[in-house]
Coordinates of N, CA and C and ligand atoms in Angstrom, one line a residue:
M1 N 0.9 -1.2 -0.1 CA -0.1 0.0 0.0 C 0.8 1.3 0.0
A2 N 0.3 2.3 -0.6 CA 1.3 3.6 -0.7 C 1.4 4.2 0.5
K3 N 2.5 4.7 0.8 CA 2.8 5.7 1.9 C 2.6 7.1 1.6
I4 N 2.1 7.9 2.6 CA 1.6 9.2 2.5 C 2.3 9.9 3.4
L5 N 2.9 11.0 3.2 CA 3.5 12.0 4.1 C 2.5 13.2 4.4
I6 N 2.0 13.3 5.7 CA 1.3 14.6 5.9 C 2.3 15.6 6.5
V7 N 2.3 16.8 5.9 CA 3.3 17.9 6.6 C 2.2 19.1 6.9
E8 N 1.8 18.9 8.3 CA 0.8 20.0 8.6 C 1.1 20.2 10.0
D9 N 1.1 21.6 10.4 CA 1.5 22.0 11.8 C 0.2 22.2 12.7
E10 N -0.9 22.0 12.2 CA -2.0 22.1 13.1 C -2.2 20.5 13.5
V11 N -1.9 20.2 14.7 CA -1.7 18.8 15.2 C -3.3 18.1 14.9
K12 N -4.2 18.8 15.1 CA -5.5 18.0 15.1 C -5.8 17.8 13.8
I13 N -5.6 18.7 12.8 CA -5.9 18.4 11.4 C -4.9 17.2 11.0
A14 N -3.6 17.3 11.4 CA -2.6 16.3 11.1 C -3.2 14.9 11.5
R15 N -3.7 14.8 12.8 CA -4.1 13.7 13.4 C -5.3 13.0 12.7
F16 N -6.3 14.0 12.3 CA -7.5 13.6 11.7 C -7.1 12.8 10.3
L17 N -6.3 13.5 9.5 CA -5.8 13.0 8.2 C -5.3 11.8 8.4
E18 N -4.2 11.6 9.3 CA -3.7 10.4 9.6 C -4.6 9.1 9.8
L19 N -5.5 9.5 10.8 CA -6.6 8.4 11.2 C -7.4 8.1 9.8
E20 N -7.6 9.1 9.0 CA -8.7 8.8 7.9 C -7.6 8.1 6.9
L21 N -6.5 8.4 6.6 CA -5.7 7.7 5.7 C -5.4 6.4 6.1
K22 N -5.1 6.2 7.3 CA -4.8 4.7 7.7 C -6.0 3.8 7.6
H23 N -7.1 4.3 7.9 CA -8.5 3.9 7.8 C -8.5 3.1 6.3
E24 N -7.9 4.0 5.4 CA -8.3 3.6 4.1 C -7.0 2.6 3.5
G25 N -6.2 2.4 4.6 CA -5.2 1.2 4.4 C -4.0 1.8 4.0
Y26 N -3.8 3.2 3.9 CA -2.3 3.7 3.7 C -1.6 3.8 4.8
E27 N -0.3 3.9 4.5 CA 0.9 3.9 5.6 C 1.1 5.4 5.5
V28 N 1.2 5.8 6.9 CA 1.2 7.3 7.1 C 2.5 7.8 7.8
E29 N 3.1 8.7 7.4 CA 4.2 9.7 8.1 C 3.7 10.8 8.2
V30 N 4.1 11.6 9.5 CA 3.6 13.0 9.8 C 4.9 13.8 10.2
A31 N 4.7 15.1 9.6 CA 5.7 16.0 10.0 C 4.9 17.3 10.3
H32 N 5.4 17.9 11.6 CA 4.7 19.2 11.9 C 5.3 20.5 11.6
D33 N 6.4 20.6 10.8 CA 7.0 21.7 10.4 C 7.7 21.5 9.1
G34 N 8.0 22.6 8.3 CA 8.5 22.4 7.0 C 9.8 21.9 6.9
R35 N 10.8 22.0 7.8 CA 12.2 21.4 7.7 C 12.0 19.8 7.7
T36 N 11.5 19.3 8.6 CA 11.1 17.9 8.9 C 10.4 17.5 7.7
G37 N 9.4 18.1 7.4 CA 8.7 17.6 6.1 C 9.6 17.6 4.9
L38 N 10.4 18.4 4.6 CA 11.3 18.4 3.5 C 12.2 17.2 3.5
E39 N 12.7 16.9 4.7 CA 13.7 15.8 5.1 C 12.7 14.6 4.7
K40 N 11.6 14.5 5.2 CA 10.9 13.2 5.2 C 10.5 13.0 3.7
A41 N 10.1 13.9 3.1 CA 9.7 14.0 1.6 C 10.5 13.3 0.8
L42 N 11.9 13.5 1.0 CA 12.9 13.2 0.2 C 13.2 11.8 0.4
A43 N 12.6 11.1 1.4 CA 12.8 9.6 1.5 C 12.2 8.9 0.6
K44 N 12.9 7.8 -0.1 CA 12.6 7.2 -1.4 C 11.2 6.5 -1.2
D45 N 10.8 6.2 0.0 CA 9.6 5.4 0.0 C 8.4 6.2 0.2
I46 N 8.4 7.4 0.2 CA 7.2 8.3 0.2 C 6.3 8.3 -1.1
D47 N 5.2 8.0 -1.2 CA 4.5 7.8 -2.6 C 3.7 9.1 -2.9
T48 N 3.4 9.9 -1.9 CA 2.6 11.2 -2.1 C 2.8 12.2 -0.9
V49 N 3.0 13.4 -1.1 CA 3.0 14.2 0.0 C 1.8 15.2 0.3
L50 N 1.2 15.3 1.4 CA 0.0 16.2 1.6 C 0.8 17.3 2.4
L51 N 0.8 18.5 1.6 CA 1.9 19.6 2.1 C 0.9 20.9 2.4
D52 N 0.8 21.3 3.8 CA 0.1 22.5 4.1 C 1.2 23.7 3.6
V53 N 0.3 25.0 3.3 CA 1.1 26.0 2.8 C 1.9 26.8 3.9
M54 N 1.1 27.1 4.9 CA 1.5 27.8 6.1 C 2.2 27.0 7.0
L55 N 3.4 27.0 7.0 CA 4.0 26.1 8.0 C 5.3 27.1 8.8
P56 N 5.7 26.4 9.9 CA 6.8 27.0 10.5 C 8.2 26.4 10.1
S57 N 9.2 27.3 10.0 CA 10.6 26.8 9.7 C 10.7 27.0 8.3
L58 N 9.7 26.6 7.5 CA 10.0 26.5 6.0 C 8.6 26.5 5.5
S59 N 8.3 27.4 4.5 CA 7.0 27.6 4.0 C 6.5 26.3 3.0
G60 N 5.3 25.9 3.0 CA 5.0 24.8 2.0 C 5.3 25.0 0.5
M61 N 5.4 26.2 0.2 CA 6.0 26.6 -1.2 C 7.3 26.4 -1.2
E62 N 8.2 26.7 -0.3 CA 9.6 26.4 -0.4 C 9.9 25.0 -0.2
V63 N 9.2 24.3 0.6 CA 9.3 22.8 0.7 C 9.3 22.2 -0.6
C64 N 8.0 22.5 -1.2 CA 7.7 22.2 -2.7 C 9.0 22.4 -3.6
R65 N 9.3 23.4 -3.7 CA 10.6 23.9 -4.6 C 11.6 23.0 -4.5
R66 N 11.9 22.8 -3.2 CA 13.1 22.2 -2.6 C 13.0 20.6 -3.1
V67 N 11.9 20.0 -2.7 CA 11.7 18.8 -3.1 C 11.7 18.6 -4.7
R68 N 11.3 19.4 -5.6 CA 11.4 19.3 -6.9 C 12.6 19.3 -7.4
Q69 N 13.5 19.9 -6.7 CA 15.1 19.9 -7.3 C 15.6 18.4 -7.4
E70 N 14.9 17.5 -6.5 CA 15.4 16.4 -6.2 C 14.5 15.1 -6.7
S71 N 13.2 15.5 -6.7 CA 12.3 14.4 -6.7 C 10.9 14.7 -7.5
Q72 N 10.3 13.8 -8.1 CA 9.2 14.0 -8.7 C 7.9 13.4 -7.9
V73 N 8.3 13.2 -6.6 CA 7.0 12.5 -5.7 C 5.9 13.4 -5.9
P74 N 4.6 12.9 -6.0 CA 3.4 13.7 -6.2 C 3.2 14.4 -4.8
I75 N 2.9 15.7 -5.0 CA 2.8 16.9 -4.0 C 1.3 17.2 -4.0
I76 N 0.4 17.2 -3.0 CA -0.9 18.1 -3.0 C -0.9 19.1 -2.0
M77 N -0.9 20.2 -2.3 CA -0.9 21.3 -1.6 C -2.2 21.6 -0.8
L78 N -2.2 21.8 0.5 CA -3.3 22.1 1.3 C -3.3 23.6 1.9
T79 N -4.5 24.3 1.6 CA -4.2 25.9 1.9 C -5.5 26.3 2.4
A80 N -5.5 27.4 3.1 CA -6.7 27.9 3.7 C -7.0 28.9 2.7
K81 N -6.2 29.4 1.7 CA -6.5 30.6 0.9 C -7.2 30.1 -0.3
D82 N -8.1 30.8 -0.8 CA -8.9 30.5 -2.0 C -8.7 31.6 -3.1
D83 N -7.5 31.5 -3.9 CA -7.0 32.5 -4.8 C -6.3 31.8 -5.8
V84 N -6.8 32.4 -7.1 CA -6.2 31.7 -8.2 C -4.6 32.0 -8.4
T85 N -4.3 33.2 -7.9 CA -2.8 33.6 -7.8 C -2.1 32.5 -6.9
D86 N -2.7 32.0 -5.7 CA -1.9 31.2 -4.9 C -2.1 29.8 -5.5
K87 N -2.9 29.4 -6.2 CA -3.0 28.2 -7.0 C -1.8 28.0 -8.0
V88 N -1.8 29.2 -8.8 CA -0.7 29.0 -9.7 C 0.6 29.2 -8.8
A89 N 0.8 29.9 -8.1 CA 2.0 29.7 -7.4 C 2.3 28.3 -6.7
G90 N 1.4 27.8 -6.3 CA 1.7 26.4 -5.6 C 2.0 25.6 -6.7
L91 N 1.1 25.6 -7.8 CA 1.6 24.6 -8.9 C 2.7 25.0 -9.8
D92 N 3.1 26.3 -9.8 CA 4.3 26.8 -10.2 C 5.4 26.3 -9.4
S93 N 5.4 26.1 -8.2 CA 6.6 25.6 -7.2 C 6.6 23.9 -7.5
G94 N 5.7 23.5 -8.3 CA 5.8 22.0 -8.6 C 4.9 21.2 -8.1
A95 N 3.8 21.8 -7.3 CA 2.7 20.9 -6.8 C 1.9 20.2 -7.9
D96 N 1.4 19.1 -7.8 CA 0.5 18.3 -8.6 C -0.8 18.7 -8.7
D97 N -1.3 19.0 -7.3 CA -2.7 19.3 -7.1 C -2.7 20.2 -6.0
Y98 N -4.0 20.8 -5.9 CA -4.3 21.9 -5.0 C -5.6 21.7 -4.1
M99 N -5.6 21.8 -2.8 CA -6.9 21.9 -2.2 C -7.1 22.9 -1.1
T100 N -8.1 23.4 -1.4 CA -8.5 24.6 -0.2 C -9.2 24.0 0.8
K101 N -8.6 24.5 2.1 CA -9.3 23.8 3.6 C -10.6 24.9 3.8
P102 N -11.5 24.4 4.4 CA -11.7 23.1 4.5 C -12.4 22.3 3.4
F103 N -12.0 21.2 3.4 CA -12.3 20.3 2.2 C -12.9 18.8 2.8
A104 N -13.7 18.3 2.0 CA -14.4 17.1 2.4 C -13.3 15.9 2.4
I105 N -13.2 15.1 3.4 CA -12.2 14.1 3.3 C -12.3 13.0 2.2
E106 N -13.6 12.9 1.7 CA -13.8 12.1 0.6 C -13.2 12.6 -0.8
E107 N -13.2 13.9 -0.8 CA -12.6 14.7 -1.9 C -11.2 14.5 -2.0
L108 N -10.5 14.5 -0.8 CA -8.9 14.5 -0.6 C -8.7 13.2 -1.1
L109 N -9.4 11.9 -0.7 CA -9.3 10.6 -1.0 C -9.5 10.3 -2.4
A110 N -10.2 10.9 -3.1 CA -10.4 10.8 -4.6 C -9.3 11.4 -5.3
R111 N -8.9 12.5 -4.7 CA -7.7 13.3 -5.4 C -6.5 12.5 -5.3
L112 N -6.2 11.9 -4.1 CA -5.1 11.1 -3.8 C -5.3 10.0 -4.7
R113 N -6.2 9.2 -5.0 CA -6.1 7.9 -5.8 C -5.8 8.4 -7.2
V114 N -6.5 9.5 -7.7 CA -6.0 9.9 -9.1 C -4.4 10.2 -9.1
T115 N -4.1 11.0 -8.2 CA -2.6 11.5 -8.2 C -1.8 10.2 -8.1
L116 N -2.1 9.2 -7.3 CA -1.1 8.0 -7.2 C -1.2 7.2 -8.3
S117 N -2.4 6.9 -9.0 CA -2.4 6.3 -10.3 C -1.7 7.0 -11.5
R118 N -1.9 8.3 -11.5 CA -1.3 9.2 -12.6 C 0.2 9.1 -12.6
H119 N 0.6 9.2 -11.3 CA 2.1 9.0 -10.9 C 2.6 7.7 -11.3
A120 N 1.9 6.6 -11.1 CA 2.3 5.3 -11.4 C 2.4 5.1 -13.0
K121 N 1.4 5.6 -13.5 CA 1.5 5.5 -15.1 C 2.6 6.3 -15.6
R122 N 2.8 7.6 -15.1 CA 3.9 8.4 -15.6 C 5.3 7.7 -15.4
S123 N 5.4 7.1 -14.2 CA 6.8 6.4 -14.0 C 6.8 5.3 -15.0
E124 N 5.8 4.7 -15.2 CA 5.9 3.5 -16.4 C 6.3 4.2 -17.8
E125 N 5.6 5.1 -18.1 CA 5.9 5.8 -19.4 C 7.3 6.5 -19.7
A126 N 7.7 6.7 -18.3 CA 9.0 7.4 -18.3 C 10.2 6.3 -18.3
G127 N 9.7 5.2 -17.8 CA 10.6 4.1 -18.0 C 10.9 3.7 -19.5
I128 N 9.9 3.8 -20.1 CA 10.0 3.5 -21.7 C 10.8 4.6 -22.3
G129 N 10.3 5.9 -22.1 CA 10.9 7.0 -22.9 C 10.5 7.3 -24.2
E130 N 10.4 8.5 -24.6 CA 10.1 8.7 -25.9 C 10.6 10.1 -26.1
K131 N 11.0 10.3 -27.5 CA 11.6 11.6 -28.0 C 10.3 12.2 -28.9
L132 N 10.0 13.5 -28.3 CA 9.0 14.2 -29.1 C 9.8 15.3 -29.7
E133 N 9.3 15.8 -30.9 CA 10.0 16.9 -31.3 C 9.2 17.8 -32.4
F134 N 9.4 19.0 -32.3 CA 8.8 20.0 -33.2 C 10.0 20.9 -33.7
G135 N 10.3 20.5 -34.9 CA 11.4 21.4 -35.6 C 12.6 20.9 -34.7
K136 N 13.2 22.0 -34.4 CA 14.7 21.8 -33.6 C 14.4 21.6 -32.1
L137 N 13.2 21.6 -31.8 CA 12.9 21.5 -30.2 C 12.6 20.0 -30.1
L138 N 13.4 19.5 -29.1 CA 13.4 18.1 -28.6 C 12.9 18.0 -27.3
V139 N 12.1 17.0 -27.1 CA 11.7 16.7 -25.7 C 12.0 15.1 -25.4
D140 N 12.6 15.0 -24.4 CA 12.9 13.7 -23.9 C 12.1 13.2 -22.6
T141 N 11.1 12.4 -22.8 CA 10.1 12.2 -21.8 C 10.8 11.3 -20.7
A142 N 11.8 10.7 -21.1 CA 12.4 9.8 -19.9 C 13.2 10.7 -19.2
S143 N 14.2 11.4 -19.5 CA 15.0 12.3 -18.8 C 14.4 13.6 -18.4
R144 N 13.1 13.8 -19.0 CA 12.4 15.1 -19.0 C 13.3 16.2 -19.5
E145 N 14.2 16.1 -20.4 CA 15.0 17.2 -20.9 C 14.3 17.9 -22.3
V146 N 14.4 19.2 -22.3 CA 14.0 19.9 -23.4 C 15.3 20.7 -23.9
S147 N 15.4 20.6 -25.2 CA 16.5 21.5 -25.9 C 15.9 22.0 -27.2
Y148 N 16.5 23.1 -27.6 CA 16.3 23.8 -28.9 C 17.6 23.8 -29.6
D149 N 17.7 23.3 -30.6 CA 19.0 23.3 -31.4 C 20.2 22.9 -30.5
G150 N 19.9 22.1 -29.7 CA 21.0 21.7 -28.8 C 21.2 22.3 -27.5
E151 N 20.3 23.6 -27.5 CA 20.5 24.5 -26.1 C 19.4 23.9 -25.3
E152 N 19.8 23.8 -24.0 CA 18.9 23.2 -23.0 C 17.8 24.2 -22.5
I153 N 16.6 24.0 -22.5 CA 15.7 24.9 -22.0 C 15.2 24.3 -20.7
I154 N 15.1 25.1 -19.7 CA 14.7 24.7 -18.3 C 13.2 25.0 -18.0
L155 N 12.4 23.9 -17.8 CA 11.0 24.2 -17.7 C 10.6 23.6 -16.3
T156 N 9.6 24.2 -15.6 CA 9.1 23.6 -14.5 C 8.2 22.3 -14.8
K157 N 8.0 21.5 -13.8 CA 7.2 20.3 -13.8 C 6.2 20.5 -14.7
K158 N 5.1 21.5 -14.4 CA 3.9 21.7 -15.0 C 4.0 22.3 -16.3
E159 N 5.1 23.1 -16.7 CA 5.4 23.5 -18.1 C 5.6 22.4 -18.9
F160 N 6.7 21.5 -18.3 CA 6.9 20.4 -19.1 C 5.7 19.5 -19.4
D161 N 4.9 19.3 -18.3 CA 3.6 18.4 -18.5 C 2.9 18.9 -19.8
L162 N 2.7 20.3 -19.7 CA 1.7 20.9 -20.6 C 2.4 20.8 -22.1
L163 N 3.5 21.1 -22.2 CA 4.3 20.9 -23.3 C 4.2 19.5 -24.1
E164 N 4.5 18.5 -23.0 CA 4.5 17.0 -23.6 C 2.9 16.7 -23.9
C165 N 2.0 17.2 -23.2 CA 0.5 17.0 -23.7 C 0.3 17.4 -25.3
L166 N 0.7 18.6 -25.2 CA 0.3 19.4 -26.6 C 1.2 18.6 -27.8
L167 N 2.5 18.3 -27.4 CA 3.2 17.5 -28.6 C 2.7 16.1 -28.7
R168 N 2.2 15.6 -27.7 CA 1.6 14.2 -28.0 C 0.3 14.2 -28.7
N169 N -0.4 15.4 -29.1 CA -1.6 15.7 -29.6 C -1.5 16.6 -30.6
K170 N -0.3 16.5 -31.4 CA -0.1 17.4 -32.6 C -1.3 17.5 -33.5
N171 N -1.6 18.8 -34.1 CA -2.6 18.8 -35.0 C -4.0 18.7 -34.4
V172 N -4.2 18.5 -33.2 CA -5.5 18.4 -32.4 C -5.5 19.6 -31.6
A173 N -6.9 20.3 -31.7 CA -7.1 21.5 -31.0 C -7.4 20.9 -29.7
L174 N -6.9 21.3 -28.6 CA -7.2 20.9 -27.3 C -7.8 21.9 -26.4
S175 N -9.1 21.6 -26.0 CA -9.7 22.7 -25.1 C -9.0 22.9 -23.8
R176 N -9.3 23.9 -23.1 CA -8.6 24.2 -22.0 C -9.1 23.2 -21.1
D177 N -10.4 22.9 -21.0 CA -10.8 21.8 -20.0 C -10.1 20.5 -20.1
K178 N -9.8 20.0 -21.5 CA -9.2 18.9 -21.7 C -7.6 19.1 -21.2
L179 N -7.1 20.2 -21.3 CA -5.6 20.3 -21.0 C -5.7 20.2 -19.4
L180 N -6.6 20.9 -18.6 CA -6.7 21.1 -17.4 C -6.7 19.4 -16.7
S181 N -7.7 18.6 -17.2 CA -7.8 17.5 -16.7 C -6.7 16.6 -16.9
D182 N -6.0 16.8 -18.3 CA -4.9 15.9 -18.6 C -3.5 16.2 -17.7
V183 N -3.4 17.5 -17.7 CA -2.1 18.0 -17.1 C -2.2 18.2 -15.6
W184 N -3.5 18.6 -15.2 CA -3.7 19.1 -13.7 C -4.5 18.0 -13.2
D185 N -4.9 16.9 -13.9 CA -5.4 15.7 -13.3 C -7.0 15.8 -12.9
Y186 N -7.6 16.9 -12.8 CA -9.0 17.1 -12.5 C -9.5 18.4 -13.1
D187 N -11.0 18.4 -12.7 CA -11.5 19.6 -13.0 C -11.2 20.7 -12.1
Y188 N -10.8 21.8 -12.6 CA -10.4 22.9 -11.9 C -11.6 23.9 -11.5
M189 N -12.7 23.4 -11.6 CA -13.9 24.1 -11.4 C -13.9 25.5 -12.0
G190 N -13.5 25.4 -13.2 CA -13.7 26.7 -14.2 C -12.5 27.6 -14.2
D191 N -11.3 27.3 -13.2 CA -10.2 28.0 -13.5 C -9.2 27.8 -14.3
T192 N -9.8 27.8 -15.7 CA -9.0 27.4 -17.0 C -7.9 28.5 -17.3
N193 N -8.1 29.7 -16.6 CA -6.8 30.6 -16.8 C -5.6 30.1 -16.3
V194 N -5.8 28.9 -15.5 CA -4.3 28.3 -15.2 C -3.7 28.0 -16.4
V195 N -4.3 27.4 -17.4 CA -3.8 27.0 -18.8 C -3.3 28.2 -19.4
D196 N -4.0 29.2 -19.6 CA -3.5 30.5 -20.4 C -2.3 30.9 -19.7
V197 N -2.0 30.9 -18.3 CA -0.8 31.3 -17.6 C 0.3 30.4 -18.0
Y198 N 0.1 29.2 -18.1 CA 1.3 28.2 -18.3 C 1.5 28.2 -20.0
V199 N 0.5 28.4 -20.8 CA 0.8 28.6 -22.3 C 1.7 29.9 -22.3
R200 N 1.5 31.0 -21.5 CA 2.2 32.2 -21.5 C 3.6 31.9 -21.2
Y201 N 3.9 31.2 -20.1 CA 5.2 30.7 -19.7 C 5.9 30.0 -20.8
L202 N 5.1 29.0 -21.4 CA 5.9 28.2 -22.6 C 6.3 29.1 -23.7
R203 N 5.4 30.1 -24.0 CA 5.9 30.9 -25.1 C 6.9 31.8 -24.8
Q204 N 6.9 32.3 -23.5 CA 8.1 33.2 -23.2 C 9.3 32.3 -23.2
K205 N 9.4 31.2 -22.7 CA 10.5 30.4 -22.8 C 11.0 29.7 -24.3
I206 N 10.0 29.6 -24.9 CA 10.3 28.8 -26.2 C 10.1 29.8 -27.5
D207 N 8.7 30.0 -27.7 CA 8.5 30.9 -29.0 C 9.3 32.3 -28.9
D208 N 9.2 33.0 -27.8 CA 9.8 34.5 -27.8 C 11.2 34.1 -27.9
K209 N 11.8 33.2 -27.3 CA 13.3 33.1 -27.0 C 13.7 32.7 -28.6
Y210 N 13.0 31.9 -29.2 CA 13.8 31.3 -30.5 C 12.8 31.8 -31.7
G211 N 11.9 32.7 -31.4 CA 11.3 33.3 -32.7 C 10.4 32.3 -33.4
L212 N 9.8 31.6 -32.7 CA 9.0 30.7 -33.2 C 7.3 31.0 -32.9
R213 N 6.5 30.5 -33.7 CA 5.1 30.4 -33.3 C 4.7 28.9 -33.2
M214 N 5.1 28.1 -32.0 CA 4.7 26.9 -31.8 C 3.3 26.4 -31.4
I215 N 2.8 27.4 -30.4 CA 1.5 27.0 -29.9 C 0.7 28.1 -30.4
D216 N -0.3 27.6 -31.1 CA -1.3 28.1 -31.8 C -2.4 28.3 -30.9
T217 N -3.3 29.6 -30.7 CA -4.4 29.8 -29.8 C -5.6 29.4 -30.8
V218 N -6.3 28.5 -30.5 CA -7.8 28.2 -31.4 C -8.8 28.9 -30.7
R219 N -9.2 29.8 -31.4 CA -10.1 30.8 -30.6 C -11.6 30.0 -30.2
G220 N -12.0 30.4 -29.1 CA -13.0 29.8 -28.6 C -12.8 28.1 -28.1
V221 N -11.6 27.7 -28.3 CA -11.3 26.4 -28.0 C -10.4 26.1 -26.8
G222 N -9.2 26.5 -27.2 CA -7.9 26.2 -26.6 C -6.6 26.4 -27.1
Y223 N -5.8 25.3 -27.2 CA -4.3 25.5 -28.0 C -4.1 24.3 -28.7
M224 N -3.1 24.3 -29.6 CA -2.9 23.3 -30.5 C -1.4 23.5 -31.1
I225 N -0.7 22.5 -31.1 CA 0.8 22.6 -31.7 C 0.5 22.0 -33.2
K226 N 0.8 22.6 -34.2 CA 0.6 22.1 -35.6 C 2.0 21.6 -36.2
Q227 N 2.0 20.4 -36.8 CA 3.2 19.9 -37.2 C 3.5 20.6 -38.5
G228 N 4.9 21.2 -38.6 CA 5.6 21.8 -39.8 C 5.2 23.1 -39.6
N229 N 4.6 23.6 -38.5 CA 4.1 25.2 -38.3 C 5.4 26.0 -38.5
Ligands
CA301 CA1 -0.6 25.5 8.8

């Protein structure tokens, strides 16, 4: 059974989550501050991290960023704030999913199942590895490296996932909802501007830098990468 790390300074909430997850059959580790959480999150046997944003010693965002420098372990951020800027910041620091407190435990369990199966599938795909390309742009899905004409491009986890999704569906107009559910794993309840924000990041890092028009806006639908564009 999967092992879940809970990083939450509010002891009552941490205890509640621990009991619920154990009841579902998960193994559980708990940390009550950012530093301990970071240390435990980097242990090889953790399958998903539930990470509170407001934490003593090291914020959840910072823990997330530091974990991402070394590990692709799934991270679900838990926060009291409900603001799209915070969501984007959380996802930009490398989180896989985001939940606003208070949330129903059933919803957390559902998201956890999706995140775990998604990660298992990705690990499998990454093991096989695939090279995707668009002209001189190369994307290696095994090493998660991106380059243009041999020059390395540094992308965040979600930027990479979005680019990979677009490249795997060349010449297909992908709706914002479809991109949300494929890249962010679930319905963002109408927050499709997260997609626009990330497309903008990719355009800055790739299109603007190399004078390309790789990602087309499909009016009223979403986005598409056209072969030979
Ligand atoms: Ca807290």
